[in-house]
Amino acid sequence: MDESHPARGVTIADGRMTLDGIPAAYVQDLSRPVALQAEALQFVGGFGSGGGRLEDKRRIEAEARFVDGGLRRIGREGTATRLRLSLRPLATAAEEARLLLVIGWSEAQGEDRAFAEAFLPAAVFDTLKADLLAGLADGLVLRATMDLWIREADRDRPADRPVDRYLAPQGEASAPARGFVETLEWRPPARAEPATPPAEANPTPAPEPAAAEADEGENEETVEALGRINWSLRQLLVLMAFLLIILAIK
């Protein structure tokens, strides 16, 4: 594919990027937000020190995927549909009203994979952390407006069709993309539905109370009638026995 050719020079004019050695052109489409879906969130706590100051290492990590399309690097091979997502609290209150997102491609120390880092205001991070530890945040979805690139040929593709995003080249590596999170939503784990006992092949409806009482009365009358019949039979047998005795005497 043309993205595998080495890029020798980059030209950006009127929001359109072209690269030497690559016939395709690239544009930015801010009307098409990037959507990431993450599962199996995990809280990681900790602090560090560097440069004479304390560093907050707290974060929430997850494996995420692009909801539509994937991530590529202009001039490089490979497409990433999944990436490592980290959510961190903002170190300062300068962007308290903003949720920031960085998407890039890590190539340091032999690593070769896509990543995303979201920086959340302290109130948002603490709320997500509390829900996560309480078992109320199993997965999340975020949508962000990013300065990623798409192929110019894909600009008119319908919004409901997947499209790959691209990172621009930066020297021998790829420049990370930045943007603002528009929505961040999470949900609790799905609850299993209670098992329904199997239905009987020919269920017998339960009798109504009035019907049950009527059946009970009928049963009592039947027992009494049978009792009277048995008594009559016994009387008849006794009479016949007496008659036989009389005949025998005569």
Coordinates of C-alpha atoms in Angstrom, one line a residue:
M1 CA 0.0 0.0 0.0
D2 CA 1.1 3.6 -0.5
E3 CA 1.5 4.2 3.3
S4 CA 4.5 1.8 3.3
H5 CA 6.7 4.2 1.3
P6 CA 9.2 6.3 3.2
A7 CA 8.2 9.9 3.6
R8 CA 10.9 12.4 2.6
G9 CA 9.1 15.7 3.1
V10 CA 5.8 17.0 4.5
T11 CA 3.8 19.8 3.0
I12 CA 0.7 21.2 4.8
A13 CA -1.4 23.8 3.0
D14 CA -5.0 24.8 3.6
G15 CA -5.5 21.8 5.9
R16 CA -4.2 19.3 3.3
M17 CA -1.1 17.3 3.9
T18 CA 1.0 15.7 1.2
L19 CA 4.2 13.8 1.6
D20 CA 7.1 13.1 -0.9
G21 CA 6.9 9.6 -2.1
I22 CA 3.3 9.0 -1.1
P23 CA 0.6 9.7 -3.7
A24 CA -2.2 9.9 -1.2
A25 CA -3.2 13.2 0.4
Y26 CA -4.5 13.6 4.0
V27 CA -6.9 15.9 5.7
Q28 CA -8.4 16.5 9.2
D29 CA -12.1 16.0 9.8
L30 CA -13.1 17.4 13.2
S31 CA -16.7 16.5 12.5
R32 CA -15.9 12.8 12.9
P33 CA -15.0 12.2 16.5
V34 CA -12.8 9.3 17.6
A35 CA -14.6 6.7 19.8
L36 CA -12.8 4.3 22.1
Q37 CA -14.4 1.5 24.1
A38 CA -12.5 0.1 27.1
E39 CA -13.1 -3.0 29.2
A40 CA -11.6 -4.5 32.4
L41 CA -10.6 -1.2 34.1
Q42 CA -7.9 -1.5 36.8
F43 CA -6.8 1.2 39.3
V44 CA -3.1 1.6 39.9
G45 CA -1.9 3.7 42.8
G46 CA 1.5 5.1 43.5
F47 CA 3.8 8.1 43.7
G48 CA 7.3 8.9 42.5
S49 CA 9.9 11.6 42.9
G50 CA 11.9 13.3 40.2
G51 CA 13.6 16.7 39.8
G52 CA 13.1 17.4 43.4
R53 CA 9.3 17.1 43.3
L54 CA 6.6 14.5 44.1
E55 CA 5.0 12.9 41.1
D56 CA 1.5 11.4 41.2
K57 CA 1.6 8.0 39.5
R58 CA -2.1 7.2 40.1
R59 CA -3.9 6.0 37.0
I60 CA -6.6 3.7 35.7
E61 CA -5.5 1.3 33.0
A62 CA -7.5 -0.7 30.4
E63 CA -7.3 -2.3 27.1
A64 CA -9.4 -0.3 24.6
R65 CA -10.4 -0.6 21.0
F66 CA -11.4 1.8 18.2
V67 CA -15.2 1.6 17.8
D68 CA -14.9 2.4 14.0
G69 CA -11.8 1.8 12.1
G70 CA -8.2 1.8 13.4
L71 CA -5.0 3.7 13.8
R72 CA -2.2 3.9 11.3
R73 CA 1.1 5.8 10.8
I74 CA 1.7 7.6 7.5
G75 CA 4.7 6.1 5.8
R76 CA 4.7 3.0 8.0
E77 CA 3.1 -0.4 7.8
G78 CA 0.6 -1.8 10.3
T79 CA -2.9 -1.0 11.6
A80 CA -3.8 -0.9 15.3
T81 CA -7.5 -1.6 16.2
R82 CA -6.6 -2.0 20.0
L83 CA -4.5 0.2 22.2
R84 CA -3.4 0.6 25.8
L85 CA -5.5 3.3 27.6
S86 CA -4.4 5.2 30.7
L87 CA -6.5 7.7 32.5
R88 CA -4.6 10.1 34.8
P89 CA -5.6 13.0 37.1
L90 CA -4.5 16.4 36.0
A91 CA -1.6 17.7 38.0
T92 CA -2.9 21.3 38.0
A93 CA -6.2 23.0 38.0
A94 CA -5.4 25.0 34.8
E95 CA -7.6 22.7 32.7
E96 CA -10.3 21.8 35.2
A97 CA -13.0 22.2 32.6
R98 CA -11.2 20.1 30.0
L99 CA -10.7 16.4 29.5
L100 CA -7.6 15.9 27.4
L101 CA -6.6 13.0 25.3
V102 CA -3.4 12.0 23.6
I103 CA -3.1 9.2 21.1
G104 CA 0.3 8.0 19.8
W105 CA 2.5 5.1 18.9
S106 CA 5.1 3.9 21.3
E107 CA 8.3 2.7 19.6
A108 CA 10.8 3.1 22.5
Q109 CA 12.8 0.2 23.9
G110 CA 11.5 -2.2 21.3
E111 CA 7.9 -1.5 22.0
D112 CA 5.6 -1.2 19.0
R113 CA 2.0 -0.5 19.8
A114 CA -0.6 2.2 20.0
F115 CA -1.5 4.0 23.2
A116 CA -3.9 6.6 24.5
E117 CA -3.6 8.8 27.6
A118 CA -6.5 10.7 29.0
F119 CA -6.0 13.5 31.5
L120 CA -9.0 14.1 33.7
P121 CA -9.9 16.9 36.2
A122 CA -9.4 15.6 39.8
A123 CA -13.2 15.5 40.5
V124 CA -13.8 13.4 37.4
F125 CA -10.9 11.0 38.1
D126 CA -11.9 10.6 41.8
T127 CA -15.5 9.9 40.8
L128 CA -14.4 7.2 38.3
K129 CA -12.0 5.7 40.8
A130 CA -14.7 5.5 43.5
D131 CA -17.2 3.8 41.1
L132 CA -14.5 1.4 39.9
L133 CA -13.5 0.4 43.4
A134 CA -17.2 0.0 44.3
G135 CA -17.8 -2.3 41.4
L136 CA -19.8 0.2 39.4
A137 CA -17.4 0.8 36.5
D138 CA -16.7 -2.3 34.4
G139 CA -16.1 -0.5 31.1
L140 CA -16.2 2.9 29.6
V141 CA -16.7 4.7 26.3
L142 CA -15.1 8.0 25.4
R143 CA -15.5 10.2 22.4
A144 CA -12.9 12.9 21.5
T145 CA -12.2 15.5 18.8
M146 CA -8.6 14.8 17.7
D147 CA -6.1 16.3 15.2
L148 CA -5.7 12.9 13.6
W149 CA -5.6 12.7 9.8
I150 CA -7.7 10.7 7.4
R151 CA -7.1 10.0 3.7
E152 CA -8.6 12.6 1.5
A153 CA -10.4 9.9 -0.4
D154 CA -12.3 9.0 2.9
R155 CA -13.5 12.5 3.7
D156 CA -16.9 11.9 2.1
R157 CA -17.4 8.5 3.5
P158 CA -20.6 8.2 5.5
A159 CA -20.3 8.6 9.2
D160 CA -21.6 5.1 9.9
R161 CA -18.8 3.5 7.9
P162 CA -15.4 2.8 9.6
V163 CA -12.4 4.9 8.6
D164 CA -8.8 4.6 9.6
R165 CA -7.0 7.5 11.3
Y166 CA -3.4 8.4 10.7
L167 CA -0.5 9.8 12.8
A168 CA 1.7 12.3 10.9
P169 CA 5.4 11.5 10.6
Q170 CA 7.8 13.2 12.9
G171 CA 11.4 12.5 12.0
E172 CA 11.9 8.7 12.2
A173 CA 8.8 8.3 14.4
S174 CA 5.2 9.5 14.4
A175 CA 3.8 12.6 16.0
P176 CA 1.2 12.0 18.7
A177 CA -2.3 13.4 18.2
R178 CA -4.0 15.6 20.7
G179 CA -7.6 16.6 21.4
F180 CA -10.4 17.1 23.8
V181 CA -12.7 14.4 25.2
E182 CA -16.3 15.3 24.5
T183 CA -18.0 12.5 26.5
L184 CA -16.8 10.0 29.0
E185 CA -19.3 7.4 30.2
W186 CA -18.9 4.2 32.2
R187 CA -21.3 1.5 33.3
P188 CA -21.5 -1.2 36.0
P189 CA -21.0 -4.9 35.1
A190 CA -24.0 -6.6 33.5
R191 CA -26.1 -8.5 35.9
A192 CA -27.0 -12.1 35.1
E193 CA -30.7 -12.7 34.7
P194 CA -32.2 -15.1 37.3
A195 CA -32.8 -18.6 35.9
T196 CA -36.4 -19.4 35.1
P197 CA -37.5 -22.9 36.2
P198 CA -38.5 -25.1 33.3
A199 CA -42.2 -25.1 32.6
E200 CA -44.2 -28.4 33.1
A201 CA -45.2 -30.2 29.9
N202 CA -48.9 -30.2 31.0
P203 CA -49.2 -27.8 33.9
T204 CA -52.2 -28.3 36.1
P205 CA -53.8 -25.0 37.1
A206 CA -54.0 -24.4 40.8
P207 CA -57.7 -24.6 42.0
E208 CA -59.3 -21.4 43.1
P209 CA -60.0 -21.2 46.8
A210 CA -63.8 -21.5 46.3
A211 CA -63.3 -24.5 44.0
A212 CA -61.0 -26.1 46.5
E213 CA -63.6 -25.8 49.2
A214 CA -66.3 -27.2 47.0
D215 CA -64.0 -30.2 46.1
E216 CA -63.4 -30.8 49.8
G217 CA -67.1 -30.8 50.6
E218 CA -67.8 -33.2 47.7
N219 CA -65.1 -35.5 49.0
E220 CA -66.6 -35.5 52.5
E221 CA -70.1 -36.3 51.0
T222 CA -68.6 -39.2 49.0
V223 CA -67.0 -40.7 52.0
E224 CA -70.2 -40.5 53.9
A225 CA -72.1 -42.1 51.0
L226 CA -69.6 -44.9 50.8
G227 CA -69.9 -45.4 54.5
R228 CA -73.7 -45.7 54.2
I229 CA -73.4 -48.2 51.4
N230 CA -71.0 -50.4 53.3
W231 CA -73.3 -50.4 56.4
S232 CA -76.3 -51.4 54.2
L233 CA -74.3 -54.2 52.7
R234 CA -73.3 -55.4 56.1
Q235 CA -77.0 -55.3 57.2
L236 CA -78.0 -57.3 54.1
L237 CA -75.3 -59.9 54.7
V238 CA -76.5 -60.3 58.3
L239 CA -80.1 -60.7 57.2
M240 CA -79.1 -63.3 54.6
A241 CA -77.1 -65.2 57.3
F242 CA -80.2 -65.2 59.6
L243 CA -82.4 -66.5 56.7
L244 CA -79.9 -69.3 56.0
I245 CA -79.9 -70.3 59.7
I246 CA -83.7 -70.4 59.7
L247 CA -83.8 -72.5 56.6
A248 CA -81.3 -74.9 58.1
I249 CA -83.3 -75.4 61.2
K250 CA -86.5 -76.2 59.3

